[in-house]
Tab-separated table of N, CA, C and O in Angstrom:
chain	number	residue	atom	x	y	z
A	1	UNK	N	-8.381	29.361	51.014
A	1	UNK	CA	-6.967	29.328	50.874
A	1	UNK	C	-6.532	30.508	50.008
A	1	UNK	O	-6.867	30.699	48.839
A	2	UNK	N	-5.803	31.204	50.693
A	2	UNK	CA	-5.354	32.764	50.033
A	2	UNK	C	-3.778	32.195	49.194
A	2	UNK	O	-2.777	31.682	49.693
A	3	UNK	N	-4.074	32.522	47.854
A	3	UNK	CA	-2.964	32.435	46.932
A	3	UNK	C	-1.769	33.721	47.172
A	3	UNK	O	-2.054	34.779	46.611
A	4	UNK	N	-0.550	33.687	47.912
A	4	UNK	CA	0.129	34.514	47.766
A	4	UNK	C	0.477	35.348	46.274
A	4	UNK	O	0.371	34.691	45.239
A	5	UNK	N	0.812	36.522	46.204
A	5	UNK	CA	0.777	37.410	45.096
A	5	UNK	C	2.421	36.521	44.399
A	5	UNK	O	2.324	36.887	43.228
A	6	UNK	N	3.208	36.002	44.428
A	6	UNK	CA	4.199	35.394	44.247
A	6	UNK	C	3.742	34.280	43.525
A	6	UNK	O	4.404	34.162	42.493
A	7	UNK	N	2.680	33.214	43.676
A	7	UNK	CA	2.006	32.525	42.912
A	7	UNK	C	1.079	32.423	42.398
A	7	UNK	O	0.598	31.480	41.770
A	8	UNK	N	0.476	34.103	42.774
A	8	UNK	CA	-0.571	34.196	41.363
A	8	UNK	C	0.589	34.572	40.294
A	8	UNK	O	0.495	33.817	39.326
A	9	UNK	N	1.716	35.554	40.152
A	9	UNK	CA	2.205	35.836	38.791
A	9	UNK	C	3.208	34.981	38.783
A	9	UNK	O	4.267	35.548	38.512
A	10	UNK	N	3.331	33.598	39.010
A	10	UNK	CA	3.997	32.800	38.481
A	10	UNK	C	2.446	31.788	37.677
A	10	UNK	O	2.500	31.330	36.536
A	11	UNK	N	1.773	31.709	38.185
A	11	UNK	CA	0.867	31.269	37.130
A	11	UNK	C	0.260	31.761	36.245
A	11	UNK	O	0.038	31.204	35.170
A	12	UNK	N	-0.248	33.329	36.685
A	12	UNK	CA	-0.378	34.245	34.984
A	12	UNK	C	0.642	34.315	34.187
A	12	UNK	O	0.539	34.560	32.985
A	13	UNK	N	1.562	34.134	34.704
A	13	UNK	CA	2.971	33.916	33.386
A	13	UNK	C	3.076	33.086	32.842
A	13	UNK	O	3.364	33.049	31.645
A	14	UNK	N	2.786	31.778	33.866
A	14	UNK	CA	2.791	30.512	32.924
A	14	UNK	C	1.695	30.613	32.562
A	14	UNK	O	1.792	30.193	31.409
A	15	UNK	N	0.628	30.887	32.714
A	15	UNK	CA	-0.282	30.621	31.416
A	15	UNK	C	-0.437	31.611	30.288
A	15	UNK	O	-0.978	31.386	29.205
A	16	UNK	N	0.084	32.679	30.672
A	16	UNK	CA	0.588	33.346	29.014
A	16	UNK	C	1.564	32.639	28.594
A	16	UNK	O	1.271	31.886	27.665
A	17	UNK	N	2.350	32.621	28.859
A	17	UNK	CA	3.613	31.572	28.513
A	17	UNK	C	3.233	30.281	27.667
A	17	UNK	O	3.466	30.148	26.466
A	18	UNK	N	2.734	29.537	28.325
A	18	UNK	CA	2.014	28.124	27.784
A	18	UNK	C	0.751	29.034	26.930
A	18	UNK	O	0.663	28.290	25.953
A	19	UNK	N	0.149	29.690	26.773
A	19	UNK	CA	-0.574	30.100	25.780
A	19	UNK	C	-0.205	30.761	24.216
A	19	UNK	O	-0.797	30.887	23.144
A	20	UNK	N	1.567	31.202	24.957
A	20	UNK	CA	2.002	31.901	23.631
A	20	UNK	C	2.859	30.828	22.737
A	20	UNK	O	2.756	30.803	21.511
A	21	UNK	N	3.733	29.927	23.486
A	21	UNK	CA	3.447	28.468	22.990
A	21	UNK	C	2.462	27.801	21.895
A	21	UNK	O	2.400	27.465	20.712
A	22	UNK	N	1.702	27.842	23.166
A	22	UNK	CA	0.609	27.279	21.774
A	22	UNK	C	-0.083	27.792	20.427
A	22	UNK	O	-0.556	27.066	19.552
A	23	UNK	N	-0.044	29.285	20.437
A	23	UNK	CA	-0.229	29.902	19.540
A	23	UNK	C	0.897	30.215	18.361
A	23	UNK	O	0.751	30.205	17.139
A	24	UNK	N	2.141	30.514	19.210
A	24	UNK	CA	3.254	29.791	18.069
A	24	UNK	C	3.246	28.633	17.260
A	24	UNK	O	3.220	28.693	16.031
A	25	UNK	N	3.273	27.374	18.033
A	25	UNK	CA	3.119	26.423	17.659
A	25	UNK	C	2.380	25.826	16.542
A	25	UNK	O	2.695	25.183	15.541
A	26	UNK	N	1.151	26.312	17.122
A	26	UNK	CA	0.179	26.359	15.852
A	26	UNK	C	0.253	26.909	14.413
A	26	UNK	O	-0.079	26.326	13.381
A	27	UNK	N	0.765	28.174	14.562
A	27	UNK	CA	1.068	29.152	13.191
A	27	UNK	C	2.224	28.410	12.964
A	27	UNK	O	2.313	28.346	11.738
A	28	UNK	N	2.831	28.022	13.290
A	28	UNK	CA	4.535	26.960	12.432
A	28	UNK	C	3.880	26.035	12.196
A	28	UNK	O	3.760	25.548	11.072
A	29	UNK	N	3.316	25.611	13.257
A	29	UNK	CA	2.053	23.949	12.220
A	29	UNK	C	1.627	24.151	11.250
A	29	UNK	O	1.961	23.581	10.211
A	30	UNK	N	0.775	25.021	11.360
A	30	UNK	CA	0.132	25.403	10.008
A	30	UNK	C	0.788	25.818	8.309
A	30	UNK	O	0.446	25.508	7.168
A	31	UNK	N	1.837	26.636	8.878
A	31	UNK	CA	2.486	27.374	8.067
A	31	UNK	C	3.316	25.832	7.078
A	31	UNK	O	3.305	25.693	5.855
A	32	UNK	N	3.971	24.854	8.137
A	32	UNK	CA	5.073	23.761	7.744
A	32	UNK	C	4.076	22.907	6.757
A	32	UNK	O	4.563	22.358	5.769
A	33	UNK	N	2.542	22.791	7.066
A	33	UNK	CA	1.233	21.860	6.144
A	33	UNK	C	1.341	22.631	5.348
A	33	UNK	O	2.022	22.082	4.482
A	34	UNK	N	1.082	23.727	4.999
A	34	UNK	CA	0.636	24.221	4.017
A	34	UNK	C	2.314	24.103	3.064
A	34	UNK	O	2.463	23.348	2.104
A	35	UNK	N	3.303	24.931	3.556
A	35	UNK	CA	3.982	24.488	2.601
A	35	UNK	C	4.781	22.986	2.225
A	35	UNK	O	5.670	22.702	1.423
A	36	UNK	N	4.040	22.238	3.166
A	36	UNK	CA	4.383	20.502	2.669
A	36	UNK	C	3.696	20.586	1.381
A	36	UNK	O	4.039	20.443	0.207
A	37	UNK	N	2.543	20.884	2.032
A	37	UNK	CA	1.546	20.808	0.384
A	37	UNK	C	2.008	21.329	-0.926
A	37	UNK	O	1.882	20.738	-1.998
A	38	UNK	N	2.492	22.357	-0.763
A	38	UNK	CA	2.810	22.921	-1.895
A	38	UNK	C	3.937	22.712	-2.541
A	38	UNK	O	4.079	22.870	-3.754
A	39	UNK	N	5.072	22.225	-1.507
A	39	UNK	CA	6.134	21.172	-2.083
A	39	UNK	C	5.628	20.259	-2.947
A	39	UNK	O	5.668	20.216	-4.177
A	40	UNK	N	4.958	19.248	-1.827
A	40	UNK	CA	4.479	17.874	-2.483
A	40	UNK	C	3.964	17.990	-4.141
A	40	UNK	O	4.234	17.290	-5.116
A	41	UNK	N	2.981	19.375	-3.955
A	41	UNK	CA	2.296	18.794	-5.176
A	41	UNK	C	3.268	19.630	-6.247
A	41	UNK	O	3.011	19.069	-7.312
A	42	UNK	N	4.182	20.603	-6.508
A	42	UNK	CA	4.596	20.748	-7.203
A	42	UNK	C	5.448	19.522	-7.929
A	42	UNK	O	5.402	19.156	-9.103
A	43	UNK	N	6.315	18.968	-6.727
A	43	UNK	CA	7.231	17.595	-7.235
A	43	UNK	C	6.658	16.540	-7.785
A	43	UNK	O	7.239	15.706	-8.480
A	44	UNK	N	5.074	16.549	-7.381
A	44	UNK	CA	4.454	15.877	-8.179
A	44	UNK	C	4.241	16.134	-9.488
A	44	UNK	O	4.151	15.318	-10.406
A	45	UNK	N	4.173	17.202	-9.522
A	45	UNK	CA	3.697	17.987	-10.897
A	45	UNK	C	5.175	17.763	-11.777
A	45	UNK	O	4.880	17.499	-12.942
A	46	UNK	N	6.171	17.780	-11.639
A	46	UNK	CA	7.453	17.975	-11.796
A	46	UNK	C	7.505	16.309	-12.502
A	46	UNK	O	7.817	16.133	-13.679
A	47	UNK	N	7.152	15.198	-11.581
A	47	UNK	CA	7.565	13.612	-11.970
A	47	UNK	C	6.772	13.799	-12.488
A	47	UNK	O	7.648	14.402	-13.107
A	48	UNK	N	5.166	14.062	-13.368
A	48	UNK	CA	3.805	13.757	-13.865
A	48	UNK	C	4.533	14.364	-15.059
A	48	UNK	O	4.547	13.621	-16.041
A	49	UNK	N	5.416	16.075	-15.272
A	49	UNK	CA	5.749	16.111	-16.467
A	49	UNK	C	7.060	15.445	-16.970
A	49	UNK	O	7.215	15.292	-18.182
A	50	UNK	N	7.840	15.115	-16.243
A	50	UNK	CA	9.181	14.176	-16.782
A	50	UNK	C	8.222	12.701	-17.263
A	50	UNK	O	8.674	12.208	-18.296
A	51	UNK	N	7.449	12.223	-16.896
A	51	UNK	CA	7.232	10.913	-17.001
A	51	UNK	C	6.058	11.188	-18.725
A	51	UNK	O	6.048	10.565	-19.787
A	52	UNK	N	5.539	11.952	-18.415
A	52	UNK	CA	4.554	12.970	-19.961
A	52	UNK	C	5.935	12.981	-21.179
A	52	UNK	O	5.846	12.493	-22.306
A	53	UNK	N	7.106	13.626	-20.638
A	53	UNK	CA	8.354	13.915	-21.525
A	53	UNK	C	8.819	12.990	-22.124
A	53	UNK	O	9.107	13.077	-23.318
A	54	UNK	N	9.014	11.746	-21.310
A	54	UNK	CA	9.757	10.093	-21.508
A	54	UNK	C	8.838	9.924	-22.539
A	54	UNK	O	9.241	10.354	-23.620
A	55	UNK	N	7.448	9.307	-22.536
A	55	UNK	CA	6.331	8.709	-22.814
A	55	UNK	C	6.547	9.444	-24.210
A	55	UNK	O	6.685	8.741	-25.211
A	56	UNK	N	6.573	10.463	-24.288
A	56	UNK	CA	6.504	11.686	-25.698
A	56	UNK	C	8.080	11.210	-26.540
A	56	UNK	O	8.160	11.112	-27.765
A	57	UNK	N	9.118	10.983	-25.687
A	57	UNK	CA	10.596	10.831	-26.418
A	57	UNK	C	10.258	8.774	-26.763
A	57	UNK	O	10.639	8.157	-27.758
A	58	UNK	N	9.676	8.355	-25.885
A	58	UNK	CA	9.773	7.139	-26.896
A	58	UNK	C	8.932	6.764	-28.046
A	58	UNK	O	9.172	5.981	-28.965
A	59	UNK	N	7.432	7.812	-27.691
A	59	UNK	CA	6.787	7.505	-29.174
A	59	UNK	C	7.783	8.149	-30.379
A	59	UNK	O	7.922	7.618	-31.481
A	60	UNK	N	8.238	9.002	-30.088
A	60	UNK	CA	8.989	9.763	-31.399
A	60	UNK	C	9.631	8.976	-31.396
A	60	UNK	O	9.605	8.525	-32.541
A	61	UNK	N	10.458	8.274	-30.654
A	61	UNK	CA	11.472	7.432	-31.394
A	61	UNK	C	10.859	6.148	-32.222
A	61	UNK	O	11.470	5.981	-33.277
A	62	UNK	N	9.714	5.127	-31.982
A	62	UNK	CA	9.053	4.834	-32.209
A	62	UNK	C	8.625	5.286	-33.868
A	62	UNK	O	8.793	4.642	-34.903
A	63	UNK	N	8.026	6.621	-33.663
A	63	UNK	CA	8.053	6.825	-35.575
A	63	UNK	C	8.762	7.207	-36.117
A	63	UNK	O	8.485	7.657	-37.229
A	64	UNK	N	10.248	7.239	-35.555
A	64	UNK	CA	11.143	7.637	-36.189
A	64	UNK	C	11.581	6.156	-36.895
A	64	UNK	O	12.020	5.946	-38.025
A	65	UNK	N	11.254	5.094	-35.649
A	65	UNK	CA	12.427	3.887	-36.507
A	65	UNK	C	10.887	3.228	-37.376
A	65	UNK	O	11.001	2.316	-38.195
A	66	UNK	N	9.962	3.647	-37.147
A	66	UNK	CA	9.012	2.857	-38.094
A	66	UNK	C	8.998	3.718	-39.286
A	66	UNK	O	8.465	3.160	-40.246
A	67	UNK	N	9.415	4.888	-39.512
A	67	UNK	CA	9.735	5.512	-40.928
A	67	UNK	C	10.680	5.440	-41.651
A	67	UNK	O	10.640	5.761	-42.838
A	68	UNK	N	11.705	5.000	-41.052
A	68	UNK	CA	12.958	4.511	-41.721
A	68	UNK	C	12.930	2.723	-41.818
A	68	UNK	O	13.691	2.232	-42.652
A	69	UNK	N	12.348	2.080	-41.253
A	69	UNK	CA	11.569	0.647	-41.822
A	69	UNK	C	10.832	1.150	-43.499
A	69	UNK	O	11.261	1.020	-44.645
A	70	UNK	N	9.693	1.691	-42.995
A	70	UNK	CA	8.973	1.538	-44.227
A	70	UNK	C	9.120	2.331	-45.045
A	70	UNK	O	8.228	2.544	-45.866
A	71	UNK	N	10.754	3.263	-45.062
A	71	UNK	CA	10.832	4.084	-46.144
A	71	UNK	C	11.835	2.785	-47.147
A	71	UNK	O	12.330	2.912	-48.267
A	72	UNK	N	11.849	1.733	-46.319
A	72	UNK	CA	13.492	0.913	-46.865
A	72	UNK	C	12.790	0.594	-48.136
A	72	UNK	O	11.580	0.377	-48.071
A	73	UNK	N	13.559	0.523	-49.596
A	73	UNK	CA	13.392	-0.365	-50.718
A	73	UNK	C	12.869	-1.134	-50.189
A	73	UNK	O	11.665	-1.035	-49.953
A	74	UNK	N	13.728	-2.355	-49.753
A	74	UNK	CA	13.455	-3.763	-49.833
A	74	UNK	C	11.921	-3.807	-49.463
A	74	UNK	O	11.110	-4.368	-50.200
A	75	UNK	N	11.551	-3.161	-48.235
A	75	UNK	CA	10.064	-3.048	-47.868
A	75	UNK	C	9.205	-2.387	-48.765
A	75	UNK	O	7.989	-2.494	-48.600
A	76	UNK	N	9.707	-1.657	-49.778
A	76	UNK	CA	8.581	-1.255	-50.193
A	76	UNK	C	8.416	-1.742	-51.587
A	76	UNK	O	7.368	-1.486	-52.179
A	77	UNK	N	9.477	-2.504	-52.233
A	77	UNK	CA	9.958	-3.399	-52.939
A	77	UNK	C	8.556	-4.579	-52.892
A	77	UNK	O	7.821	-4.820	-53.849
A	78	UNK	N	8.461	-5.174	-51.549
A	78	UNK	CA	7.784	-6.356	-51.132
A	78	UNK	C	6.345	-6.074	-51.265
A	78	UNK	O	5.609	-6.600	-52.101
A	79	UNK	N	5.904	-4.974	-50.142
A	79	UNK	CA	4.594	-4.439	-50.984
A	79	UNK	C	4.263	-3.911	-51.491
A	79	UNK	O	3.185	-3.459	-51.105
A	80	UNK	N	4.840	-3.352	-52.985
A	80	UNK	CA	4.496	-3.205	-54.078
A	80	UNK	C	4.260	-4.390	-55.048
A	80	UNK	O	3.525	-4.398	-56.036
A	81	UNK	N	5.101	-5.474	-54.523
A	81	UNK	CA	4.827	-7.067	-55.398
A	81	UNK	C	3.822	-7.388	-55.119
A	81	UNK	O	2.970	-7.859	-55.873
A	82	UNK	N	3.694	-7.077	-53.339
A	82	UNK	CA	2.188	-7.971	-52.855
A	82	UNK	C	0.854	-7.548	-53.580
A	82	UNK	O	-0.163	-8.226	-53.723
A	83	UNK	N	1.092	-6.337	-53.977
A	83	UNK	CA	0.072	-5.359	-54.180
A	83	UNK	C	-0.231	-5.556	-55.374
A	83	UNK	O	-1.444	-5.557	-55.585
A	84	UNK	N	0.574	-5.762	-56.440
A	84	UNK	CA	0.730	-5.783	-57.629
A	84	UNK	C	0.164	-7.116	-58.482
A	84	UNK	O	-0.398	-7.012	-59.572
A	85	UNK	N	0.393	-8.285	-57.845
A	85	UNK	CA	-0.087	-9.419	-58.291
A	85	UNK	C	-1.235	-10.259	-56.995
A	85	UNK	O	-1.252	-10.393	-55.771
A	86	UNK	N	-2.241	-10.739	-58.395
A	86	UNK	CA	-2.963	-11.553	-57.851
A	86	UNK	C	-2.542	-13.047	-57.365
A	86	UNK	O	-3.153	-13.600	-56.451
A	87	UNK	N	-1.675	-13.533	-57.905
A	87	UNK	CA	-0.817	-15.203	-57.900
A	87	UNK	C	0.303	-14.808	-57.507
A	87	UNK	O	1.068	-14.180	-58.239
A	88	UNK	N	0.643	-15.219	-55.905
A	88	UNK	CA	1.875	-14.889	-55.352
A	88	UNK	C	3.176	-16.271	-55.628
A	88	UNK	O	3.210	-17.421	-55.189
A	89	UNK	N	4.218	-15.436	-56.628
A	89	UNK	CA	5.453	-16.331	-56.743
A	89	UNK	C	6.236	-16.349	-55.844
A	89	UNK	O	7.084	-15.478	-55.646
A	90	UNK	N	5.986	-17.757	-54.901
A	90	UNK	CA	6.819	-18.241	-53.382
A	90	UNK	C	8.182	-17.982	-53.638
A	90	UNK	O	8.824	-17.505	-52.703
A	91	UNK	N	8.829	-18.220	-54.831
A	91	UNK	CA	9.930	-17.986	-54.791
A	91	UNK	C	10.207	-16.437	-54.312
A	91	UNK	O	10.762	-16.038	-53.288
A	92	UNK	N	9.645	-15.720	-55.375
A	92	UNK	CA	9.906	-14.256	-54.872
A	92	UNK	C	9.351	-14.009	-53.348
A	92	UNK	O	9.971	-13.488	-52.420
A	93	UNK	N	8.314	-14.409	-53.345
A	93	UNK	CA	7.395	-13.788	-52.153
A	93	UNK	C	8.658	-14.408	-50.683
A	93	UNK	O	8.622	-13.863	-49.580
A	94	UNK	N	9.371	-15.247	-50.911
A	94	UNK	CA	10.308	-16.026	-49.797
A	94	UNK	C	11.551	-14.782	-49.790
A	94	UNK	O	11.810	-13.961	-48.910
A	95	UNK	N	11.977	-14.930	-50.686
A	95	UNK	CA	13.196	-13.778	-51.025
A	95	UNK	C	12.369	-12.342	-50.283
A	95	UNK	O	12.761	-11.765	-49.268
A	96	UNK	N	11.497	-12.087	-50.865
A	96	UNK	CA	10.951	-10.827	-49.900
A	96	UNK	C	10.891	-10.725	-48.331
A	96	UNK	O	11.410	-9.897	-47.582
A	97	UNK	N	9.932	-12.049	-48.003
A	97	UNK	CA	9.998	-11.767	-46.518
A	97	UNK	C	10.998	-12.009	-45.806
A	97	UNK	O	11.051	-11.523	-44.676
A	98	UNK	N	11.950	-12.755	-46.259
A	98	UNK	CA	13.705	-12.854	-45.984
A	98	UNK	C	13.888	-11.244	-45.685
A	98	UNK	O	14.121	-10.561	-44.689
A	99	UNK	N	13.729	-11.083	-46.646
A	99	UNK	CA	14.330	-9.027	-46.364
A	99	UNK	C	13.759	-8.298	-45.950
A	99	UNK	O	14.417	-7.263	-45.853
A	100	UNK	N	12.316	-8.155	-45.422
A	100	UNK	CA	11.382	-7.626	-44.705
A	100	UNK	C	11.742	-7.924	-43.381
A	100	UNK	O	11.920	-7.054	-42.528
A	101	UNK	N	11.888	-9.487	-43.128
A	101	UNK	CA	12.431	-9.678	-42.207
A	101	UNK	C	13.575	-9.456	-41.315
A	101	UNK	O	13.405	-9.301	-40.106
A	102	UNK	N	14.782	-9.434	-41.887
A	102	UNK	CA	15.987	-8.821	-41.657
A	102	UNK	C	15.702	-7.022	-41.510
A	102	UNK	O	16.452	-6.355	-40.797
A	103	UNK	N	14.861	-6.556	-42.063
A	103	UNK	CA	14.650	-4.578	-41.901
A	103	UNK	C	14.051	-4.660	-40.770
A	103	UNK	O	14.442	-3.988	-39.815
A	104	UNK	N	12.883	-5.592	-40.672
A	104	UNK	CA	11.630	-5.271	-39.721
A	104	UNK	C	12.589	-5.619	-37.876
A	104	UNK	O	12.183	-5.135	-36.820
A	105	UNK	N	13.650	-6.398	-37.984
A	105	UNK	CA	14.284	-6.612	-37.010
A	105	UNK	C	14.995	-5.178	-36.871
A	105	UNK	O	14.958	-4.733	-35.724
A	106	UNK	N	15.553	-4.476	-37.705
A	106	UNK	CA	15.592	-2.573	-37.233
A	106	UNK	C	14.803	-1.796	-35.835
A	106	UNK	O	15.224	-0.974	-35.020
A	107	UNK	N	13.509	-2.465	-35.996
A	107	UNK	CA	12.746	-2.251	-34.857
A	107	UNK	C	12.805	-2.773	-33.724
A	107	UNK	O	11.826	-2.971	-33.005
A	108	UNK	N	13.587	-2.958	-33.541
A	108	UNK	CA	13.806	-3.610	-31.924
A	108	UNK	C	14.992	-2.948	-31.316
A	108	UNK	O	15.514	-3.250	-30.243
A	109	UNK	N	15.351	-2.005	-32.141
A	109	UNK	CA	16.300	-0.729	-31.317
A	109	UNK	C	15.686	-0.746	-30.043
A	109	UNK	O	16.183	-1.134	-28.985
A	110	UNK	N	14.703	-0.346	-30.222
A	110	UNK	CA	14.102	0.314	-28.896
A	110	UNK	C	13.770	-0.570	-28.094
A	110	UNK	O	13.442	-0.029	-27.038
A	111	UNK	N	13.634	-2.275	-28.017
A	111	UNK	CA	14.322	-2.931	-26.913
A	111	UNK	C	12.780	-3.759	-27.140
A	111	UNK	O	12.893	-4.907	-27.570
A	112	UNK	N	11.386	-3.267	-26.886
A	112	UNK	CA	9.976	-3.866	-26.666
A	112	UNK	C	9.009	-3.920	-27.738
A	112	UNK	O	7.810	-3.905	-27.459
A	113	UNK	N	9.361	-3.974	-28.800
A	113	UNK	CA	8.693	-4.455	-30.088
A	113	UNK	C	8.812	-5.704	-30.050
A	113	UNK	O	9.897	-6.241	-30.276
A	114	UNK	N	7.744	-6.364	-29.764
A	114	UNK	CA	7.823	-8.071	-30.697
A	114	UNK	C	7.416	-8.226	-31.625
A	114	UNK	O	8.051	-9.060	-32.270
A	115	UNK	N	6.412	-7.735	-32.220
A	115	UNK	CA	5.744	-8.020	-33.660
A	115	UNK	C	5.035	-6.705	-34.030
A	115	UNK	O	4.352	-5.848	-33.469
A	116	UNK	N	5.558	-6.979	-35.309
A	116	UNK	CA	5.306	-5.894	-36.484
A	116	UNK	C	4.409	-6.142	-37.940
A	116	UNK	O	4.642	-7.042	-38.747
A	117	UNK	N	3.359	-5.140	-38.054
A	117	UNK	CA	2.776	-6.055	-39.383
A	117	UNK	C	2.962	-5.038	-40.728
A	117	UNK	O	3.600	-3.986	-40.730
A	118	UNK	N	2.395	-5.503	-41.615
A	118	UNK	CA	3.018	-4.627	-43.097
A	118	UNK	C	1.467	-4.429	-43.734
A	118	UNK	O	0.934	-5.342	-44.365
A	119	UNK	N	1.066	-3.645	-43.589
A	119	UNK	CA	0.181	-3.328	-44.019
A	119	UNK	C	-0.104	-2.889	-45.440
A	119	UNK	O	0.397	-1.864	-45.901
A	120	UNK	N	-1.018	-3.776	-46.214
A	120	UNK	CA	-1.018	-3.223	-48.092
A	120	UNK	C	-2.409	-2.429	-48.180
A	120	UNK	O	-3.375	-2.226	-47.445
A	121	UNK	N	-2.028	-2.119	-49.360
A	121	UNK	CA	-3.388	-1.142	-50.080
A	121	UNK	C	-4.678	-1.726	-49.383
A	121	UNK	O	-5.401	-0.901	-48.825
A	122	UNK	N	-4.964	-2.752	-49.358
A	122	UNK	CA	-6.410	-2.906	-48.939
A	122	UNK	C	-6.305	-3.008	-47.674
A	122	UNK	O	-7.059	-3.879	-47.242
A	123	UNK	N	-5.652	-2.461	-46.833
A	123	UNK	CA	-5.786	-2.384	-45.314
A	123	UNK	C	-6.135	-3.825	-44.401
A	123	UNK	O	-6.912	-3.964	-43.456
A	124	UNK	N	-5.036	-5.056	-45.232
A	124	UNK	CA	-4.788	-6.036	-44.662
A	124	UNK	C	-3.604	-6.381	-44.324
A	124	UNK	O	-2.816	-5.994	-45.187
A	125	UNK	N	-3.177	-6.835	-43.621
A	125	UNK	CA	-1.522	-7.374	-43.461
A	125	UNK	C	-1.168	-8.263	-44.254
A	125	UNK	O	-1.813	-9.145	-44.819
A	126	UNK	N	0.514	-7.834	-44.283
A	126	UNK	CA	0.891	-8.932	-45.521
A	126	UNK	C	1.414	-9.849	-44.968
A	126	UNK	O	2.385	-9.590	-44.257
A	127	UNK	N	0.945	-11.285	-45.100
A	127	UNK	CA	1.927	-12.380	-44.153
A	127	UNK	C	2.988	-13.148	-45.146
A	127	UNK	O	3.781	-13.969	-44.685
């Protein structure tokens, strides 16, 4: 079966045609992955340092309100008594944690503090 010259260069065309297609195709494929990738991971990189930034702004706030706690008199008032005597006077020692208590509630600015301890000279808590 003799292929007229009319449909051989309609099929060498289409298959350059459909070949240059596919070779386009491919290089925009390629080209659109690669820069997905490089989107992706920058924006990743981008939320990994905002979320690094947050994490960093609430510890500071964090020692900011725990330095203004334990710079307060009244707190340091309390353990210096604790510290100071061996025979704790309930009366005083009540009056203290009354006001330790009322400062130490300062700390809950930041919304997720439940408990806070007071730490004295011998690296025990004061209850």
């Amino acid at each position: 079966m003799k292929i007229s010259l009319r449909k051989q260069m309609i099929i060498s065309f289409s298959a350059i045609f459909i070949l240059l297609i596919v070779l386009f195709g491919s290089l925009i494929l390629k080209y659109n992955i690669s820069n997905y990738q490089k989107q992706s991971y920058d924006y990743i990189l981008k939320i990994v340092k905002a979320n690094i930034l947050l994490i960093d702004n609430y510890f500071e706030q964090l020692i900011n309100v725990s330095k203004i706690v334990a710079s307060d008199s009244d707190i340091m008032k309390a353990v210096t008594y604790r510290n100071s005597v061996d025979e704790v006077d309930y009366s005083v020692e009540l009056y203290n944690q009354r006001n330790v208590a009322s400062k130490i509630k300062q700390l809950d600015v930041l919304g997720s503090i439940e408990n806070a301890l007071i730490i004295g000279n011998n690296n025990e808590y004061l209850s």
